[in-house]
PDB file of C-alpha atoms in Angstrom:
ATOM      1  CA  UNK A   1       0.658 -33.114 -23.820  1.00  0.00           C
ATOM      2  CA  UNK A   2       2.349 -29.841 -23.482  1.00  0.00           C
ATOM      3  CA  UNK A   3      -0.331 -28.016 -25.054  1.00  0.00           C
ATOM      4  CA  UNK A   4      -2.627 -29.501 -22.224  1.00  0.00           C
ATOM      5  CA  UNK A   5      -0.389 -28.179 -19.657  1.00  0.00           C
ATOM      6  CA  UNK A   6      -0.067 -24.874 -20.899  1.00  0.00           C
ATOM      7  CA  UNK A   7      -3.843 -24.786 -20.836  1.00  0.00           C
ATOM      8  CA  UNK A   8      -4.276 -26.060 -17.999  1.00  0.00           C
ATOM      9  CA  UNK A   9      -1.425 -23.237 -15.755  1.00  0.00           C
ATOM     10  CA  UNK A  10      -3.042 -20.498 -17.943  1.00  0.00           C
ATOM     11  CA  UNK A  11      -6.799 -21.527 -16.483  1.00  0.00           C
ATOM     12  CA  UNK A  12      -4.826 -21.543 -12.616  1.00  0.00           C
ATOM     13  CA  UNK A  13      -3.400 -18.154 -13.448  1.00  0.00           C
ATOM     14  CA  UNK A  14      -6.590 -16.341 -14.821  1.00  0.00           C
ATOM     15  CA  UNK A  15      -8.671 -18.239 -11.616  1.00  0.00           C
ATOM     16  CA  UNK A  16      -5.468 -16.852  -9.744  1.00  0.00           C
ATOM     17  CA  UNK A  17      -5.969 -13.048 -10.716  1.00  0.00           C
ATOM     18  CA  UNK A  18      -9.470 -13.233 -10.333  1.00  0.00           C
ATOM     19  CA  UNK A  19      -9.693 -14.826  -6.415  1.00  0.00           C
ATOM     20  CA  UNK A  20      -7.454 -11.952  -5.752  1.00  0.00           C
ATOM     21  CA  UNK A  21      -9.059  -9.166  -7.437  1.00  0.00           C
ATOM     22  CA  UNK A  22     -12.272 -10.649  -5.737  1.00  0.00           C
ATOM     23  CA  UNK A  23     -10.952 -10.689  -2.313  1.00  0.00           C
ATOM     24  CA  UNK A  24      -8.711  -7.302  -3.049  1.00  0.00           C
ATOM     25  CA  UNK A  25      -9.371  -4.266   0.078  1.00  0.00           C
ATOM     26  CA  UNK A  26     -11.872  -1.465  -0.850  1.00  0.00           C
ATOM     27  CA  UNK A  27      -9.483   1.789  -1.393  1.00  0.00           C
ATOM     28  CA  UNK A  28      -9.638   3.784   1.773  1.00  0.00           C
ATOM     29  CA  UNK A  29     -11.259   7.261   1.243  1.00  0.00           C
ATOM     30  CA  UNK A  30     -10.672  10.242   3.942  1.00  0.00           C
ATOM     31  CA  UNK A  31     -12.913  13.013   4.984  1.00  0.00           C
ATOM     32  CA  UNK A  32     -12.721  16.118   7.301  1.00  0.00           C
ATOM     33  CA  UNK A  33     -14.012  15.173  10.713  1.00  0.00           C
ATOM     34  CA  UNK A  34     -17.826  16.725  11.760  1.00  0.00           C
ATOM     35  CA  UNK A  35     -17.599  20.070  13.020  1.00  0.00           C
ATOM     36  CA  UNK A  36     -14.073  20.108  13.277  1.00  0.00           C
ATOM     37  CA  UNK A  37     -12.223  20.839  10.155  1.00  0.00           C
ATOM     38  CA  UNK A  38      -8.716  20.052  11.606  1.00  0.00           C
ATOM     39  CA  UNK A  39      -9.091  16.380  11.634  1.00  0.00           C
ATOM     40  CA  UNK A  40      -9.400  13.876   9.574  1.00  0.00           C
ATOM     41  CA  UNK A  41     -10.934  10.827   9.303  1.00  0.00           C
ATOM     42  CA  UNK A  42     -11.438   7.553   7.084  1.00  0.00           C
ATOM     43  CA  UNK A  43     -14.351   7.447   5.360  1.00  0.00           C
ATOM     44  CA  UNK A  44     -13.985   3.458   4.845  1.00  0.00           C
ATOM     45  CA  UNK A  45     -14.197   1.241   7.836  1.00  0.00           C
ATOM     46  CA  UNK A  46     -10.397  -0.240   8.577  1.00  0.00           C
ATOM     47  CA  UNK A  47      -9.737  -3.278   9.696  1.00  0.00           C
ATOM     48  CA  UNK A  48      -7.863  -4.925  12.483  1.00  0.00           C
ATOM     49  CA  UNK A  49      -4.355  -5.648  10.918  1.00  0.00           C
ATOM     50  CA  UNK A  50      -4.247  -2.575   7.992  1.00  0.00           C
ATOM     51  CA  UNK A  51      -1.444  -0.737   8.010  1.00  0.00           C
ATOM     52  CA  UNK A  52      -1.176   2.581   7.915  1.00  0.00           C
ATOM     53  CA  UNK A  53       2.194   4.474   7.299  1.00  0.00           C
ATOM     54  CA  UNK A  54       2.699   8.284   8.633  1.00  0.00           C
ATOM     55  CA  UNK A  55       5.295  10.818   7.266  1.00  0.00           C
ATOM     56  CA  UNK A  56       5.694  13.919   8.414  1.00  0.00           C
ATOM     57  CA  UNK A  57       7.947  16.946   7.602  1.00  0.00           C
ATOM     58  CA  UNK A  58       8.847  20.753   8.144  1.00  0.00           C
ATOM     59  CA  UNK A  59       7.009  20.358  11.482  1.00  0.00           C
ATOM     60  CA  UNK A  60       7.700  22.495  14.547  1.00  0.00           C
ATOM     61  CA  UNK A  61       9.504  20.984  17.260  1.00  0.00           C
ATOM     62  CA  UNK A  62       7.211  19.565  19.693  1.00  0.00           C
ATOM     63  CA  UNK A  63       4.883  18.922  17.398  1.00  0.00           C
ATOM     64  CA  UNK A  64       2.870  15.495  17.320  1.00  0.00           C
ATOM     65  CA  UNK A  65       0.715  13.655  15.184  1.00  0.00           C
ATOM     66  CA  UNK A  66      -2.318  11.823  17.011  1.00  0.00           C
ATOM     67  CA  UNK A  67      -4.060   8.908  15.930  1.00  0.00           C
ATOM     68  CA  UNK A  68      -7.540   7.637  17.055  1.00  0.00           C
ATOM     69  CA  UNK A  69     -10.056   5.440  16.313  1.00  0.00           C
ATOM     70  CA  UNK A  70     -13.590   5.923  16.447  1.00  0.00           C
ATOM     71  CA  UNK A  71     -17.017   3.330  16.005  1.00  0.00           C
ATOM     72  CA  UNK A  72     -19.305   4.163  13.297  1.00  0.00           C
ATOM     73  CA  UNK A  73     -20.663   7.364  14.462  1.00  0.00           C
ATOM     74  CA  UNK A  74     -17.396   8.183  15.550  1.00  0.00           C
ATOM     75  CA  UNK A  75     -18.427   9.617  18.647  1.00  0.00           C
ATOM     76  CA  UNK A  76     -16.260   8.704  20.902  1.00  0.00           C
ATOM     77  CA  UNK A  77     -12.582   8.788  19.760  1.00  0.00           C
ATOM     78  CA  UNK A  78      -9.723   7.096  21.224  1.00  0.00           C
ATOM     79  CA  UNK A  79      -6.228   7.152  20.945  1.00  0.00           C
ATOM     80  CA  UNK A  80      -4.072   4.470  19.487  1.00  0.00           C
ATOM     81  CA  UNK A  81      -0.838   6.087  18.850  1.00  0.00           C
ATOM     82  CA  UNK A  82       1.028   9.467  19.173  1.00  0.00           C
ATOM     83  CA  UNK A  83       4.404  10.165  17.072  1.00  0.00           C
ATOM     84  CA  UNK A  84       6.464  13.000  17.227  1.00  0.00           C
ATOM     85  CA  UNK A  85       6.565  14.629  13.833  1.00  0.00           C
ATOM     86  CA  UNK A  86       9.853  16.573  14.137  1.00  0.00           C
ATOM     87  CA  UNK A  87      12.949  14.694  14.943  1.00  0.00           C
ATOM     88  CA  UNK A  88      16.347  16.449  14.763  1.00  0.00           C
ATOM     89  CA  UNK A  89      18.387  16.804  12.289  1.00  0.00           C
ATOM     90  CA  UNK A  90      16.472  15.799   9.123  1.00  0.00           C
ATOM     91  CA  UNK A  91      12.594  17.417  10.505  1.00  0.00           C
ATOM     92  CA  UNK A  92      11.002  14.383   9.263  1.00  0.00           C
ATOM     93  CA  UNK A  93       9.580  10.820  10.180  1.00  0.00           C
ATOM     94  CA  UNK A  94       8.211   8.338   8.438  1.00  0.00           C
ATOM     95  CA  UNK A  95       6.227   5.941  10.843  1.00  0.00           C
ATOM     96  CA  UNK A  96       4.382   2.600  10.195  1.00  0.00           C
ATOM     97  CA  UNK A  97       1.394   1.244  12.875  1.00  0.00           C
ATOM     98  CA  UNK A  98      -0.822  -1.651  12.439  1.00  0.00           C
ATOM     99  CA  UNK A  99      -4.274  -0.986  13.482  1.00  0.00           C
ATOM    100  CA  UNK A 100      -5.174  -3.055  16.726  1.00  0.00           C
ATOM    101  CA  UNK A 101      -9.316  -3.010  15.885  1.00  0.00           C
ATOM    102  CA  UNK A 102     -12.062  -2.301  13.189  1.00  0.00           C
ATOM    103  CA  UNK A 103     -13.050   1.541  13.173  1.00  0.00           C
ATOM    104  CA  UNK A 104     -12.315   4.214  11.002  1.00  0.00           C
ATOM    105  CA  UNK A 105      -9.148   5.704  11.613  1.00  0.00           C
ATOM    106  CA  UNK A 106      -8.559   9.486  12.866  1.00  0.00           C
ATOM    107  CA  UNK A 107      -6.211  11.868  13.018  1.00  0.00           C
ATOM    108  CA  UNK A 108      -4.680  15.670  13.656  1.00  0.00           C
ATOM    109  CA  UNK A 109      -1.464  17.182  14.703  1.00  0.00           C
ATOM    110  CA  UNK A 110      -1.243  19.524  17.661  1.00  0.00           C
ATOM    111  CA  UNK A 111       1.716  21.479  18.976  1.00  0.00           C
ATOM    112  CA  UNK A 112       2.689  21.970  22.294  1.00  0.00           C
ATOM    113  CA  UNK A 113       1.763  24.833  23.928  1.00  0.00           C
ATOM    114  CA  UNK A 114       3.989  27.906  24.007  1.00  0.00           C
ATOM    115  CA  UNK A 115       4.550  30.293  26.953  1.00  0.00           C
ATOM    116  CA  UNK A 116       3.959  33.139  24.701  1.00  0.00           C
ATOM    117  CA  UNK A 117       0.228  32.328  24.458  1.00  0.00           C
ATOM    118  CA  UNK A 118      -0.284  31.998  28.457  1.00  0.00           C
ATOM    119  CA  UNK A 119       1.781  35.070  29.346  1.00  0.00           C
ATOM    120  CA  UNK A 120      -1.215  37.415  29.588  1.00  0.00           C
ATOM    121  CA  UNK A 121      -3.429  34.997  31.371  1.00  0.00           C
ATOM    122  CA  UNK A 122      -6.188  35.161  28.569  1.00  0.00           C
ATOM    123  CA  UNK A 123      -7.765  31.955  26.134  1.00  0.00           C
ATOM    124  CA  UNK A 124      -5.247  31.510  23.620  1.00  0.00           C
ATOM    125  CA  UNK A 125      -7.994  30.137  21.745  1.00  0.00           C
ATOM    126  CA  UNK A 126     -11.127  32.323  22.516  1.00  0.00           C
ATOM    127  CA  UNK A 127     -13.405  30.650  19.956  1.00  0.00           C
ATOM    128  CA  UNK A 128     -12.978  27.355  21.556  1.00  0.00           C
ATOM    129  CA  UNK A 129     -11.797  25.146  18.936  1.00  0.00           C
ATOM    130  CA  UNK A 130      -9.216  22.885  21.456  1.00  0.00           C
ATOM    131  CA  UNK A 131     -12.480  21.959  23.294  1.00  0.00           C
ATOM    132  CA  UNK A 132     -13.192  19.136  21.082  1.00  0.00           C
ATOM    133  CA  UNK A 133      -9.295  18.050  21.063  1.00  0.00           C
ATOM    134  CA  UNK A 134      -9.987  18.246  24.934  1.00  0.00           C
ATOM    135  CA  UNK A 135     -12.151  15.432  24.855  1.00  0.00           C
ATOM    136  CA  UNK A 136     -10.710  13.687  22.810  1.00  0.00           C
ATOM    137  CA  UNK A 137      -7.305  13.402  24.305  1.00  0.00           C
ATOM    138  CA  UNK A 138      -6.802  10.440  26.969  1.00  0.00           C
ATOM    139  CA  UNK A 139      -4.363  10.595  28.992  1.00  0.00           C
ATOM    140  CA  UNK A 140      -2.806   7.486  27.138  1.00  0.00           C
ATOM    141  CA  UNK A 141      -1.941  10.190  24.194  1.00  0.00           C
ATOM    142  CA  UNK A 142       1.084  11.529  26.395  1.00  0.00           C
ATOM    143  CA  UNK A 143      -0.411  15.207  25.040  1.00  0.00           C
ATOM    144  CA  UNK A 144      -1.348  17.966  27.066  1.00  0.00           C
ATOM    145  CA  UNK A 145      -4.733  18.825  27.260  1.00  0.00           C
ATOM    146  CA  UNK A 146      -3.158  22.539  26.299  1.00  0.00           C
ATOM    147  CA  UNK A 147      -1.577  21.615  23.017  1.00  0.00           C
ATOM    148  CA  UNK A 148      -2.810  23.436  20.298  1.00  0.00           C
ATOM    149  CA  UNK A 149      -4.565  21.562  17.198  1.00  0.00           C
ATOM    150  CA  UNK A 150      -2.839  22.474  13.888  1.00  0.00           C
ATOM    151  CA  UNK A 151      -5.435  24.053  11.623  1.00  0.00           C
ATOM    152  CA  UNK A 152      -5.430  22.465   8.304  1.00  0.00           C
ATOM    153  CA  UNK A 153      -4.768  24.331   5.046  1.00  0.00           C
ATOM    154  CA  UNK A 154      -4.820  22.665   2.372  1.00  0.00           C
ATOM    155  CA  UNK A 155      -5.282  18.628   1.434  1.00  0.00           C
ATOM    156  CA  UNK A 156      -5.278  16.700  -1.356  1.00  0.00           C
ATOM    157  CA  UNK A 157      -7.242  13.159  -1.290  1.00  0.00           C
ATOM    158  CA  UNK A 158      -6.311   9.808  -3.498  1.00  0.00           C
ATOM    159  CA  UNK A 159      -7.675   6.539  -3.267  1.00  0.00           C
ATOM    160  CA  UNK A 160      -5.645   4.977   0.456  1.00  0.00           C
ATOM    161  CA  UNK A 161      -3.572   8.391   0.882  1.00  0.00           C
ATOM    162  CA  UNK A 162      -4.623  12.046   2.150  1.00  0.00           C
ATOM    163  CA  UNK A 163      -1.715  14.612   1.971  1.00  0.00           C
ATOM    164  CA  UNK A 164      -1.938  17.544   4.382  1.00  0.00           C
ATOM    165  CA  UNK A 165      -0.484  21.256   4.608  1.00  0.00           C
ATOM    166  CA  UNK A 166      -1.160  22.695   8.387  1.00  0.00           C
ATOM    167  CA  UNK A 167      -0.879  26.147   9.506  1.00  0.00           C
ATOM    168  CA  UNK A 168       2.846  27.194   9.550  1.00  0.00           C
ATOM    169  CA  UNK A 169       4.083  25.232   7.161  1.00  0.00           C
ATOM    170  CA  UNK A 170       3.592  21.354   8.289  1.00  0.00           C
ATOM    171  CA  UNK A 171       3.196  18.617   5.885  1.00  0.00           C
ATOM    172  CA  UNK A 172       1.713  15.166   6.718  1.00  0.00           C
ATOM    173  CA  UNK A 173       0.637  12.102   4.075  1.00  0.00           C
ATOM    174  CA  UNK A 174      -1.186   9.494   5.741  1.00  0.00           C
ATOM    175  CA  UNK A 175      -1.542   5.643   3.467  1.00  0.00           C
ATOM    176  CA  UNK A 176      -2.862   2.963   4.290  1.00  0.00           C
ATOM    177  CA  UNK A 177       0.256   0.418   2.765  1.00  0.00           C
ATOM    178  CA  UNK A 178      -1.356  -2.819   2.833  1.00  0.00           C
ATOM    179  CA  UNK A 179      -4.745  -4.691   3.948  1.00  0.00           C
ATOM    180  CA  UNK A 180      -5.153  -6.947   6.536  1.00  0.00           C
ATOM    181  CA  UNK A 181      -5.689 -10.445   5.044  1.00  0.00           C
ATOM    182  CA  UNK A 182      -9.746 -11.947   5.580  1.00  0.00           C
TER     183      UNK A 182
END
């Protein structure tokens, strides 16, 4: 009898591991965005409920992290959620947010703009590159339309996670910490 019982939890278990392996989320992949290499988007369609966890550190004052989402084509990007990356005293923040739809997720950090780039009157940014972060902006982001978008230096991509170095010294890791539930 015990021997039938035994048999009969181990067959649950193994049915168990498989029906969630089965039903287990596809690993999210990122990818620089289009033209722009400054941003960064998911490769893998999220879903409504993923959650994605933020930390930043050694950023600027002012600066903020911006998260969109996008359709498919990801041509027209909107924003979900802004979070200031540099709190005092520690110059870090670790953030969670639970996506509110399906899209693939997007992201950059900008800094604020600085009177030292406006003195003369000129572009601070002659080749144009903020005109894309122009669009994209809402006025929901909280953001000026001035801020400047951090230029990325260096990443490193892993299945879910995408660690970031931006200009001056900025760090970011983005992860996607757990799947919605089907």
């Amino acid at each position: 009898m015990n021997v039938m019982k035994l048999r009969s939890f181990g067959a649950g278990l193994v049915s168990l591991v498989v029906s969630v392996s089965a039903s287990a989320a596809v690993p999210t992949d990122f990818a620089l965005f289009k033209d722009n290499p400054s941003i960064v988007q998911s490769v893998t369609v999220l879903s409504k409920g993923d959650v994605v966890e933020v930390h930043a550190f050694k950023a600027d004052s002012g600066s903020v992290v911006i998260l969109g989402m996008c359709d498919e084509k990801c041509e027209h990007v909107h924003v979900v959620k802004s979070i200031a990356a540099s709190r005092s005293p520690a110059n870090n923040v670790t953030e969670r947010y639970t996506l509110e739809e399906n899209g693939h997720l997007v992201f950059w950090m900008v800094q604020p703009p600085r009177a030292d780039l406006h003195a003369a009157g000129g572009d601070a940014n002659p080749g144009g590159a903020n005109e894309q972060i122009a669009e994209i902006h809402s006025e929901s982001s909280g953001v000026s339309g001035n801020a400047q978008i951090m230029p990325i230096r260096k990443s490193e991509i892993s299945a879910d996670q995408i660690k970031v170095r931006f200009d001056k010294g900025s760090y970011m890791t983005l992860s996607r910490v757990s799947a919605a539930t089907p």
